[in-house]
């Protein structure tokens, strides 16, 4: 049985449970109340020294007038301050003024609200200042601007705002999402969202967008992962630090939106967008679609509906209702027929050569860039999305880092072909399959752009010219056409197999080919991307601003950067090699085994995961050691070192030889594949 002390402790915890936002608000209210006491009551009084005898109706009435006359305090803030001060005075002094006459306290609040309302009428200002709702056009413009910034952080910021819109969430709802919270479902994926303000967890569905790369969540996530393959953080949005509270996430998004607005030279964006604008705008946009019910929308944003919300929670992860809202937020107008994602399955009917090259390309991206994404189908869908929108994004920014990385991976395929032409050809085939899968839900101009007249007729004859009265006939026609297509595909596969049946001699040669390939395959000691003759230091490591030590270590090992020639004029290379020297104090780099060959995909994925764990341990050990050394030195202020590479190199240079030698006494960190 639990003791009385344990029960009292639990009760105390329940009564004192306040979130960080409430605690911050309490502090602001105390500061304002102390200012009131010093100016109008007694300069020696404060909320910590005041007694129950001081608390009268006259004092509280003067405090209301003090709040109303302060030009920096608006109606909603004053109401919050009143509730906070009332609660704190009852806790600190034990006064029964408010409990003895609750009607008087309610009249005070109504009177103060009326005063603010009259002031609002006379001045023309709104009683409640709300963030303006974001429109889907705003989201497109913001996403395009962030993409055009052409740096890693902006691509992650694009995914952050995209997910907030799709979740109809507060800023705190999306700031803490991990890669382990993403679950692939075949045509879409689920996200486990923690709603911090209401202390609940929720699972929501995410769908692709209808031929709109800027707001497509699949494309945003794929770009983010593609350009930063060595990021060891398990968080999707690693730019939002682990210690960030919900208020800090909101401040981060506010700064981001302001920077985007300053960049918007064409003045397309709604003015004064704030962190809550995506939640308001997403709700307004989804509700404008006739197929979205209010109850489904309320549960998607997790607005409190008491027991009804609990009922919806049981069915939400697989309910068609949430998927309906998800498709509308993704840009689909017809939620019944649309939402099928890009796929590499369109290459199943292509020649063996094309199928093999696409498979090798997807595998190369999956092993390095999408290692945090599982299962294989999810990663391949992201690759298909990148290829489908390659032509569109190439027109917007030809020299973008996303395109450079896609082309670099293509250059690793054998034999070497014309990169641009092949990637564009693959993208066209994926786009055509995407249009066929979603033909009933896409605008007519997109169908005409992507399919020939014969292909349109072969799929659906004049589907956009039929009246609503012929809808049932159209659906029946669709089923017949799909069945006909399945039969055609089966016949093509049978004919391809018959035409590609090898002779005995060719069979012997094909059996010998893998043996020859194994003989010429590089030794497993080579990195994932062995340095080429004359290869220079990576451009991404010439400027080390914001680069984490753990991310660099993974890249250093996997790209075999230690074998590159040294350039005395390259400051970034000098700092990186210095960081490797520092790492040798705490880690046994020789314990890292050779990278498994690409044919052993499962072993390769485990190796990358183990390498990332080792890198994180090395970074944490150095950060803790440098922090202790800095705080132990006289004249140094108490602060914690960061895991940034430049900060660690600088901190190491400030140590004495004796302090550096102390790191040698620590247990050496070794590679562990378990």
XYZ file of C-alpha atoms in Angstrom:
674
model
C 0.000 0.000 0.000
C 1.095 3.545 -0.642
C 2.050 5.592 2.391
C 0.279 8.841 3.308
C 3.449 10.742 2.415
C 3.436 9.268 -1.094
C -0.207 10.232 -1.585
C 0.445 13.776 -0.358
C 3.412 14.068 -2.713
C 1.267 13.028 -5.680
C -1.435 15.536 -4.688
C 1.154 18.310 -4.343
C 2.543 17.513 -7.789
C -0.936 17.595 -9.314
C -1.774 20.935 -7.700
C 1.502 22.603 -8.630
C 1.669 21.306 -12.188
C 2.230 24.303 -14.459
C 3.673 24.367 -17.922
C 6.618 26.589 -18.890
C 4.278 29.092 -20.545
C 2.159 29.403 -17.376
C 5.239 29.809 -15.187
C 6.537 32.550 -17.461
C 3.146 34.275 -17.332
C 3.142 34.062 -13.519
C 6.530 35.771 -13.442
C 5.315 38.604 -15.674
C 2.191 39.050 -13.534
C 4.294 39.193 -10.331
C 6.558 41.835 -11.853
C 3.556 43.981 -12.806
C 1.899 43.532 -9.384
C 5.123 44.444 -7.546
C 5.385 47.585 -9.685
C 1.811 48.495 -8.719
C 2.507 48.002 -4.998
C 5.630 50.187 -5.040
C 3.954 53.052 -6.946
C 0.502 53.143 -5.361
C 0.494 51.249 -2.045
C 3.816 50.880 -0.205
C 7.266 50.841 -1.755
C 8.387 48.235 0.781
C 5.651 45.782 -0.198
C 5.934 42.961 -2.751
C 3.996 39.810 -3.483
C 6.395 37.872 -1.233
C 6.004 40.224 1.788
C 2.333 41.148 1.509
C -0.091 39.661 4.053
C -3.768 38.788 3.961
C -4.601 41.968 5.914
C -3.298 44.131 3.072
C -5.517 42.446 0.469
C -8.804 44.344 0.252
C -11.389 45.093 -2.393
C -10.067 48.643 -2.584
C -6.503 47.416 -3.299
C -7.688 44.991 -5.950
C -9.849 47.674 -7.584
C -6.840 49.982 -7.820
C -4.860 47.143 -9.415
C -7.558 46.775 -12.092
C -7.328 50.495 -12.865
C -3.526 50.207 -12.978
C -3.715 47.449 -15.583
C -6.270 49.301 -17.698
C -4.174 52.493 -17.835
C -1.003 50.661 -18.895
C -0.770 51.091 -22.712
C 1.424 47.997 -23.052
C -1.198 45.675 -21.543
C -4.078 44.552 -23.724
C -7.373 42.974 -22.756
C -6.363 39.324 -22.978
C -3.124 39.920 -21.048
C -4.942 41.791 -18.268
C -7.425 38.922 -17.878
C -4.553 36.458 -17.580
C -2.751 38.686 -15.053
C -5.888 38.905 -12.891
C -6.298 35.128 -12.738
C -2.593 34.628 -12.025
C -2.381 37.254 -9.234
C -5.594 35.955 -7.622
C -4.187 32.423 -7.505
C -0.741 33.513 -6.290
C -2.181 35.736 -3.526
C -4.321 32.845 -2.286
C -1.284 30.542 -2.273
C 1.126 33.019 -0.617
C -1.135 34.773 1.912
C -4.068 32.397 2.329
C -6.544 35.256 1.813
C -10.222 34.337 1.540
C -11.272 37.606 -0.121
C -12.050 35.939 -3.438
C -13.604 32.771 -2.013
C -15.880 34.685 0.361
C -17.416 36.785 -2.420
C -16.948 35.063 -5.806
C -19.655 37.196 -7.454
C -17.672 40.346 -6.678
C -14.577 38.923 -8.417
C -16.625 37.971 -11.497
C -18.125 41.492 -11.600
C -14.598 42.934 -11.503
C -13.588 40.901 -14.539
C -16.755 41.822 -16.462
C -16.278 45.515 -15.633
C -12.658 45.474 -16.808
C -13.626 43.686 -20.023
C -16.348 46.261 -20.679
C -13.830 49.087 -20.251
C -11.545 47.480 -22.844
C -14.508 46.970 -25.185
C -15.499 50.651 -24.975
C -11.867 51.625 -25.600
C -11.799 49.350 -28.645
C -14.924 51.007 -30.061
C -13.550 54.516 -29.541
C -10.082 53.823 -30.973
C -11.043 51.373 -33.718
C -8.495 48.810 -32.510
C -9.399 45.145 -32.158
C -10.189 43.880 -28.687
C -8.110 40.775 -29.271
C -4.981 40.857 -31.417
C -4.802 37.575 -33.339
C -2.236 36.215 -35.730
C -3.490 36.556 -39.320
C -4.344 33.219 -40.945
C -1.814 31.818 -43.386
C -3.202 30.954 -46.825
C -2.074 28.073 -49.014
C -0.652 30.704 -51.399
C 1.430 32.003 -48.460
C 2.676 28.470 -47.819
C 3.674 28.064 -51.483
C 5.553 31.375 -51.496
C 7.303 30.707 -48.175
C 8.331 27.202 -49.241
C 9.675 28.499 -52.565
C 11.661 31.281 -50.873
C 13.197 28.833 -48.394
C 14.093 26.443 -51.228
C 15.751 29.266 -53.189
C 17.952 30.148 -50.219
C 19.864 27.019 -51.210
C 21.230 25.979 -47.810
C 20.641 23.042 -45.478
C 18.982 24.978 -42.652
C 16.399 26.586 -44.934
C 15.402 23.184 -46.323
C 14.783 21.925 -42.771
C 12.824 25.113 -41.987
C 10.700 24.433 -45.071
C 9.806 20.971 -43.741
C 9.036 22.470 -40.302
C 6.486 24.990 -41.608
C 5.058 22.407 -44.007
C 4.418 19.960 -41.165
C 2.884 22.641 -38.938
C 0.397 23.452 -41.695
C -0.474 19.787 -42.267
C -0.841 19.084 -38.534
C -2.934 22.253 -38.024
C -0.635 22.479 -35.034
C 0.794 24.907 -32.574
C 4.502 25.575 -32.877
C 5.223 23.303 -29.905
C 3.386 20.403 -31.589
C 5.943 19.993 -34.374
C 9.187 21.123 -32.749
C 9.952 17.768 -31.111
C 9.146 15.231 -33.864
C 11.674 12.378 -34.233
C 12.328 10.165 -37.247
C 11.017 7.248 -35.189
C 7.641 9.046 -35.155
C 7.244 8.551 -38.932
C 5.432 5.365 -40.042
C 4.994 4.388 -43.704
C 1.580 2.998 -44.693
C 2.080 2.177 -48.372
C 0.462 5.282 -49.927
C 0.987 7.783 -47.107
C 2.739 8.024 -43.759
C 1.667 8.652 -40.180
C 3.279 11.074 -37.722
C 3.094 10.680 -33.949
C 2.504 14.235 -32.698
C 2.808 15.316 -29.057
C 0.408 18.172 -28.330
C 2.311 19.783 -25.447
C -0.277 22.413 -24.509
C -3.039 19.849 -23.928
C -0.616 17.088 -22.794
C -1.855 14.543 -25.335
C -0.352 12.425 -28.087
C -1.959 11.971 -31.476
C -1.302 10.155 -34.751
C -2.105 11.996 -37.990
C -1.789 11.028 -41.651
C 0.303 12.867 -44.264
C -0.298 12.647 -48.033
C 1.611 13.947 -51.049
C 0.476 17.065 -52.936
C -1.061 17.183 -56.445
C 1.874 18.194 -58.706
C 2.950 21.083 -56.467
C 6.561 20.544 -55.408
C 6.805 23.606 -53.154
C 4.256 22.369 -50.587
C 4.702 18.616 -51.100
C 5.703 17.120 -47.698
C 7.400 14.159 -49.397
C 9.581 16.487 -51.476
C 10.421 18.705 -48.486
C 11.516 15.729 -46.364
C 13.472 14.171 -49.237
C 15.382 17.413 -49.950
C 16.203 17.852 -46.276
C 17.646 14.355 -45.979
C 19.401 14.435 -49.346
C 21.618 17.454 -48.617
C 22.517 16.541 -45.023
C 23.246 12.781 -44.961
C 25.722 12.955 -42.061
C 23.393 14.593 -39.527
C 23.409 12.302 -36.472
C 20.425 13.869 -34.683
C 17.358 11.616 -34.255
C 15.128 14.711 -34.468
C 13.545 15.698 -37.757
C 14.062 19.376 -36.934
C 17.514 19.410 -35.396
C 17.760 23.200 -35.743
C 15.302 23.376 -32.823
C 17.492 22.423 -29.850
C 16.628 19.707 -27.336
C 16.179 22.255 -24.515
C 13.788 24.405 -26.506
C 10.418 25.049 -24.816
C 7.165 25.651 -26.621
C 7.625 29.427 -26.250
C 11.079 29.220 -27.824
C 9.758 27.196 -30.770
C 7.163 29.911 -31.367
C 9.869 32.585 -31.192
C 11.994 30.607 -33.665
C 9.125 30.356 -36.161
C 8.318 34.061 -35.689
C 11.918 34.986 -36.549
C 11.827 32.640 -39.532
C 8.594 34.131 -40.892
C 9.932 37.661 -40.438
C 13.107 36.816 -42.353
C 11.020 35.316 -45.175
C 8.748 38.374 -45.234
C 11.778 40.675 -45.539
C 12.920 38.563 -48.513
C 9.509 38.797 -50.212
C 10.274 41.643 -52.605
C 7.100 41.076 -54.628
C 4.910 41.545 -51.519
C 2.916 38.346 -52.082
C 2.787 37.276 -48.429
C 0.163 38.176 -45.858
C 1.596 40.753 -43.470
C 2.576 39.971 -39.865
C 2.390 36.180 -40.150
C 3.183 34.559 -36.800
C 3.767 31.092 -35.394
C 0.017 30.542 -34.860
C -0.890 31.629 -38.406
C -0.393 28.128 -39.832
C -2.849 26.635 -37.321
C -5.512 29.270 -38.042
C -4.922 29.213 -41.781
C -4.854 25.428 -42.043
C -8.166 25.158 -40.207
C -9.759 27.851 -42.388
C -8.493 26.257 -45.612
C -9.603 22.725 -44.703
C -13.053 23.877 -43.585
C -13.633 25.539 -46.970
C -13.783 22.073 -48.588
C -17.295 20.644 -48.576
C -16.030 17.109 -47.932
C -14.476 18.026 -44.545
C -16.702 17.688 -41.488
C -16.258 20.016 -38.524
C -15.790 17.079 -36.147
C -12.978 15.645 -38.298
C -11.287 19.040 -38.460
C -11.585 19.503 -34.690
C -9.870 16.206 -34.054
C -7.133 16.845 -36.604
C -6.142 20.004 -34.699
C -7.032 18.352 -31.367
C -9.363 21.081 -30.204
C -10.946 19.883 -26.970
C -14.309 18.204 -27.434
C -14.383 16.232 -24.164
C -15.653 12.674 -24.628
C -16.228 13.047 -28.368
C -12.513 13.699 -28.892
C -11.728 10.511 -26.990
C -13.991 8.526 -29.306
C -12.317 9.986 -32.377
C -8.901 9.228 -30.881
C -9.637 5.502 -30.977
C -10.249 5.476 -34.730
C -8.099 8.392 -35.950
C -4.893 6.631 -37.117
C -6.761 4.574 -39.717
C -9.986 6.533 -40.122
C -10.865 7.815 -43.563
C -11.975 11.058 -41.905
C -8.456 12.111 -40.889
C -7.100 11.036 -44.267
C -9.790 13.208 -45.823
C -8.575 16.286 -43.905
C -4.951 15.380 -44.660
C -5.597 15.312 -48.418
C -7.358 18.684 -48.361
C -4.476 20.244 -46.413
C -2.100 18.752 -48.990
C -3.934 20.558 -51.793
C -6.293 17.854 -53.120
C -9.794 19.046 -54.021
C -11.171 15.576 -54.789
C -10.361 13.504 -51.706
C -12.027 10.329 -52.979
C -9.789 9.734 -55.995
C -6.533 11.582 -55.214
C -3.614 11.050 -52.878
C -1.618 8.254 -54.540
C 2.102 9.090 -54.118
C 4.891 8.979 -56.721
C 6.314 5.486 -57.143
C 9.187 3.683 -58.835
C 6.805 0.875 -59.835
C 6.457 2.470 -63.268
C 9.901 1.041 -64.127
C 8.764 -2.553 -63.595
C 7.618 -2.641 -67.227
C 10.727 -0.915 -68.600
C 13.759 -2.688 -70.035
C 16.037 -4.622 -67.723
C 18.790 -2.030 -68.226
C 16.561 0.895 -67.173
C 15.058 -1.027 -64.264
C 18.523 -1.943 -62.964
C 19.874 1.615 -63.207
C 16.874 3.116 -61.412
C 17.090 0.438 -58.711
C 20.806 1.101 -58.219
C 20.174 4.850 -58.051
C 17.420 4.451 -55.454
C 19.591 2.066 -53.440
C 22.542 4.491 -53.422
C 20.338 7.305 -52.106
C 18.628 5.006 -49.612
C 21.875 3.735 -48.076
C 23.399 7.118 -47.309
C 20.822 9.885 -47.473
C 17.664 8.071 -46.328
C 19.233 5.750 -43.744
C 16.922 7.182 -41.053
C 13.833 6.323 -43.102
C 12.215 2.903 -43.020
C 10.894 0.756 -44.581
C 12.405 0.580 -48.066
C 9.117 1.591 -49.705
C 9.081 4.917 -47.838
C 12.628 5.757 -48.946
C 11.884 4.770 -52.564
C 8.786 6.999 -52.524
C 10.944 9.962 -51.442
C 13.400 9.181 -54.263
C 10.533 9.034 -56.770
C 9.283 12.408 -55.509
C 12.706 14.005 -56.037
C 12.872 12.654 -59.592
C 9.290 13.627 -60.477
C 9.846 17.259 -59.476
C 13.417 17.414 -60.840
C 12.348 19.237 -64.019
C 10.277 21.785 -62.033
C 12.930 22.596 -59.436
C 15.656 22.682 -62.093
C 13.852 25.580 -63.783
C 13.658 27.471 -60.488
C 17.270 26.981 -59.334
C 19.592 25.032 -61.685
C 22.604 25.142 -59.327
C 20.709 24.097 -56.196
C 22.490 21.821 -53.722
C 19.648 19.298 -54.069
C 20.338 18.969 -57.805
C 24.089 18.763 -57.253
C 23.645 15.882 -54.819
C 21.218 14.054 -57.127
C 23.720 14.395 -59.979
C 26.609 13.282 -57.762
C 24.791 10.075 -56.854
C 24.003 9.492 -60.540
C 27.715 9.807 -61.363
C 28.421 6.766 -59.166
C 26.331 4.501 -61.431
C 28.028 2.316 -63.995
C 28.213 2.763 -66.918
C 28.293 6.565 -66.886
C 25.491 8.126 -68.962
C 24.305 11.641 -69.690
C 23.118 12.626 -66.221
C 20.688 15.435 -66.996
C 18.872 13.610 -69.774
C 18.483 10.377 -67.824
C 17.222 12.033 -64.632
C 14.700 14.074 -66.631
C 13.571 10.943 -68.493
C 13.083 9.040 -65.233
C 11.148 11.974 -63.785
C 8.841 12.123 -66.810
C 7.977 8.431 -66.488
C 7.246 8.806 -62.760
C 5.121 11.891 -63.416
C 3.114 10.069 -66.090
C 2.412 7.177 -63.702
C 1.475 9.664 -60.946
C -1.019 11.406 -63.249
C -2.565 8.083 -64.285
C -2.950 7.008 -60.658
C -4.623 10.317 -59.707
C -6.269 11.232 -63.020
C -9.753 11.783 -61.568
C -8.471 14.227 -58.947
C -6.063 16.357 -61.000
C -6.875 19.534 -62.961
C -7.378 19.026 -66.685
C -4.361 21.130 -67.709
C -2.018 18.896 -65.686
C -3.446 15.775 -67.333
C -2.987 17.311 -70.802
C 0.596 18.356 -70.017
C 1.593 14.916 -68.774
C -0.271 12.529 -71.110
C -0.635 12.338 -74.859
C -4.082 12.446 -76.447
C -3.968 8.683 -77.038
C -3.009 8.016 -73.418
C -5.817 10.241 -72.174
C -8.308 8.424 -74.386
C -6.919 5.070 -73.327
C -7.447 5.932 -69.657
C -10.617 8.037 -69.465
C -12.414 9.579 -72.435
C -13.490 13.133 -71.633
C -13.726 12.616 -67.884
C -13.787 16.315 -67.146
C -16.628 17.055 -69.613
C -19.203 14.678 -68.105
C -21.998 16.212 -66.059
C -22.550 15.280 -62.425
C -25.464 13.080 -63.454
C -23.052 10.741 -65.251
C -20.797 10.251 -62.218
C -21.882 6.664 -61.592
C -21.348 5.761 -65.240
C -17.894 7.314 -65.083
C -16.913 5.344 -62.000
C -18.023 2.131 -63.662
C -16.049 3.064 -66.753
C -13.013 3.728 -64.574
C -13.180 0.258 -63.061
C -13.414 -1.329 -66.508
C -10.442 0.657 -67.794
C -8.337 -0.225 -64.762
C -9.162 -3.889 -65.197
C -8.259 -3.591 -68.882
C -4.942 -1.974 -67.970
C -4.138 -4.775 -65.547
C -4.716 -7.319 -68.308
C -2.509 -5.301 -70.674
C 0.271 -5.130 -68.102
C 0.084 -8.862 -67.519
C 0.326 -9.500 -71.265
C 3.309 -7.131 -71.584
C 5.116 -8.892 -68.746
C 4.520 -12.299 -70.319
C 5.772 -11.078 -73.714
C 8.827 -9.444 -72.101
C 9.695 -12.675 -70.313
C 9.322 -14.698 -73.508
C 11.426 -12.260 -75.541
C 14.128 -11.995 -72.864
C 14.554 -15.754 -72.262
C 18.346 -16.265 -72.551
C 20.029 -18.987 -74.565
C 22.316 -21.477 -72.914
C 25.435 -19.552 -73.969
C 24.115 -16.236 -72.797
C 23.065 -17.861 -69.530
C 26.637 -19.005 -68.961
C 27.907 -15.519 -69.651
C 25.341 -13.967 -67.314
C 26.346 -16.387 -64.569
C 29.951 -15.458 -65.058
C 29.204 -11.740 -64.924
C 28.494 -11.610 -61.161
C 31.734 -13.492 -60.485
C 33.661 -10.970 -62.554
C 31.867 -8.125 -60.790
C 32.833 -9.558 -57.411
C 36.449 -9.770 -58.496
C 36.523 -6.136 -59.602
C 34.451 -4.827 -56.685
C 36.471 -2.476 -54.447
C 37.756 -3.875 -51.218
C 35.415 -3.349 -48.257
C 37.951 -0.990 -46.710
C 36.930 1.663 -49.238
C 34.459 4.295 -48.016
C 30.938 4.710 -49.338
C 32.270 7.251 -51.809
C 35.981 6.566 -52.398
C 37.968 9.700 -53.173
C 38.655 10.123 -56.859
C 42.027 11.045 -58.276
C 42.387 14.804 -58.053
C 39.310 15.156 -55.846
C 39.373 18.324 -53.759
C 38.171 19.003 -50.241
C 34.313 18.993 -50.037
C 32.822 22.433 -50.620
C 30.443 21.890 -47.718
C 33.394 21.742 -45.300
C 35.153 24.918 -46.390
C 32.789 26.925 -44.177
C 32.204 25.186 -40.839
C 29.597 27.534 -39.380
C 27.017 25.478 -37.477
C 28.713 22.151 -38.329
C 28.453 19.627 -35.498
C 31.491 17.547 -34.593
C 29.497 14.285 -34.691
C 28.165 15.001 -38.200
C 31.677 15.791 -39.424
C 33.148 12.589 -37.972
C 30.603 10.429 -39.825
C 31.322 12.262 -43.087
C 35.098 12.086 -42.501
C 35.027 8.297 -42.108
C 32.484 7.517 -44.843
C 34.082 9.761 -47.484
C 37.636 8.840 -46.472
C 38.598 12.512 -46.215
C 41.859 11.651 -44.492
C 43.256 10.399 -47.808
C 42.786 13.737 -49.586
C 45.837 15.959 -50.164
C 46.321 18.785 -47.686
C 45.829 22.353 -48.838
C 47.720 24.832 -46.659
C 45.442 27.679 -47.758
C 42.236 25.839 -46.776
C 41.357 26.987 -43.249
C 38.338 24.680 -43.083
C 40.462 21.605 -43.846
C 42.969 22.616 -41.160
C 40.248 22.903 -38.514
C 38.721 19.579 -39.583
C 42.028 17.720 -39.363
C 42.653 19.382 -36.012
C 39.266 18.065 -34.867
C 40.266 14.527 -35.901
C 43.435 14.885 -33.839
C 41.341 15.986 -30.844
C 38.968 13.052 -31.345
C 41.893 10.642 -31.096
C 42.243 11.648 -27.429
C 38.864 10.122 -26.543
C 38.183 7.573 -29.313
C 39.953 4.640 -30.895
C 39.359 5.456 -34.564
C 41.258 2.337 -35.594
C 38.450 0.238 -34.079
C 36.101 1.320 -36.872
C 35.702 -1.699 -39.194
C 35.566 -1.468 -42.995
C 32.323 -0.272 -44.504
C 30.349 -3.301 -45.785
C 29.933 -3.461 -49.583
C 26.736 -2.194 -51.190
C 25.588 -5.768 -51.800
C 25.180 -6.202 -48.017
C 22.521 -3.533 -47.528
C 21.366 -4.588 -44.045
C 24.938 -4.741 -42.715
C 25.676 -1.376 -44.277
C 22.687 0.263 -42.586
C 23.734 -1.197 -39.211
C 27.290 0.076 -39.765
C 26.047 3.626 -40.461
C 23.819 3.549 -37.366
C 26.711 2.334 -35.187
C 29.009 5.001 -36.650
C 26.481 7.705 -35.792
C 26.201 6.426 -32.203
C 29.979 6.463 -31.816
C 30.169 10.004 -33.217
C 27.514 11.237 -30.792
C 29.365 9.673 -27.849
C 32.633 11.313 -28.913
C 30.983 14.705 -29.211
C 29.260 14.395 -25.820
C 32.480 13.309 -24.091
C 34.443 16.256 -25.480
C 31.658 18.744 -24.716
C 31.411 17.571 -21.091
C 35.183 17.561 -20.643
C 35.682 21.018 -22.141
C 32.778 22.389 -20.083
C 34.294 21.086 -16.844
C 37.698 22.479 -17.772
C 36.287 25.905 -18.675
C 34.100 26.218 -15.579
C 36.910 25.050 -13.326
C 39.291 27.748 -14.535
C 39.443 30.990 -12.581
C 37.855 33.994 -14.217
C 35.681 31.856 -16.487
C 31.910 32.284 -16.350
C 29.799 29.206 -15.817
C 28.570 28.050 -19.249
C 28.247 24.885 -21.279
C 30.203 24.251 -24.448
C 28.317 23.461 -27.633
C 28.917 20.525 -29.948
C 29.932 22.740 -32.867
C 33.220 21.736 -34.496
C 34.751 25.224 -34.415
C 33.771 25.681 -30.766
C 35.430 22.423 -29.746
C 38.626 23.258 -31.660
C 38.721 26.683 -30.012
C 37.987 25.246 -26.560
C 40.735 22.658 -27.016
C 43.258 25.368 -27.878
C 42.530 27.053 -24.531
C 43.434 23.927 -22.513
C 46.783 23.345 -20.880
C 48.889 20.288 -21.700
C 47.913 18.803 -18.337
C 44.195 19.257 -19.050
C 44.574 17.640 -22.463
C 46.457 14.722 -20.959
C 43.503 14.127 -18.623
C 41.415 13.124 -21.639
C 43.865 10.265 -22.295
C 42.944 8.798 -18.903
C 39.296 8.371 -19.897
C 38.074 5.030 -21.307
C 38.534 5.099 -25.073
C 35.362 5.103 -27.131
C 35.282 2.238 -29.620
C 33.046 1.233 -32.496
C 30.208 -1.049 -31.384
C 27.947 -2.652 -33.943
C 25.476 -3.951 -31.363
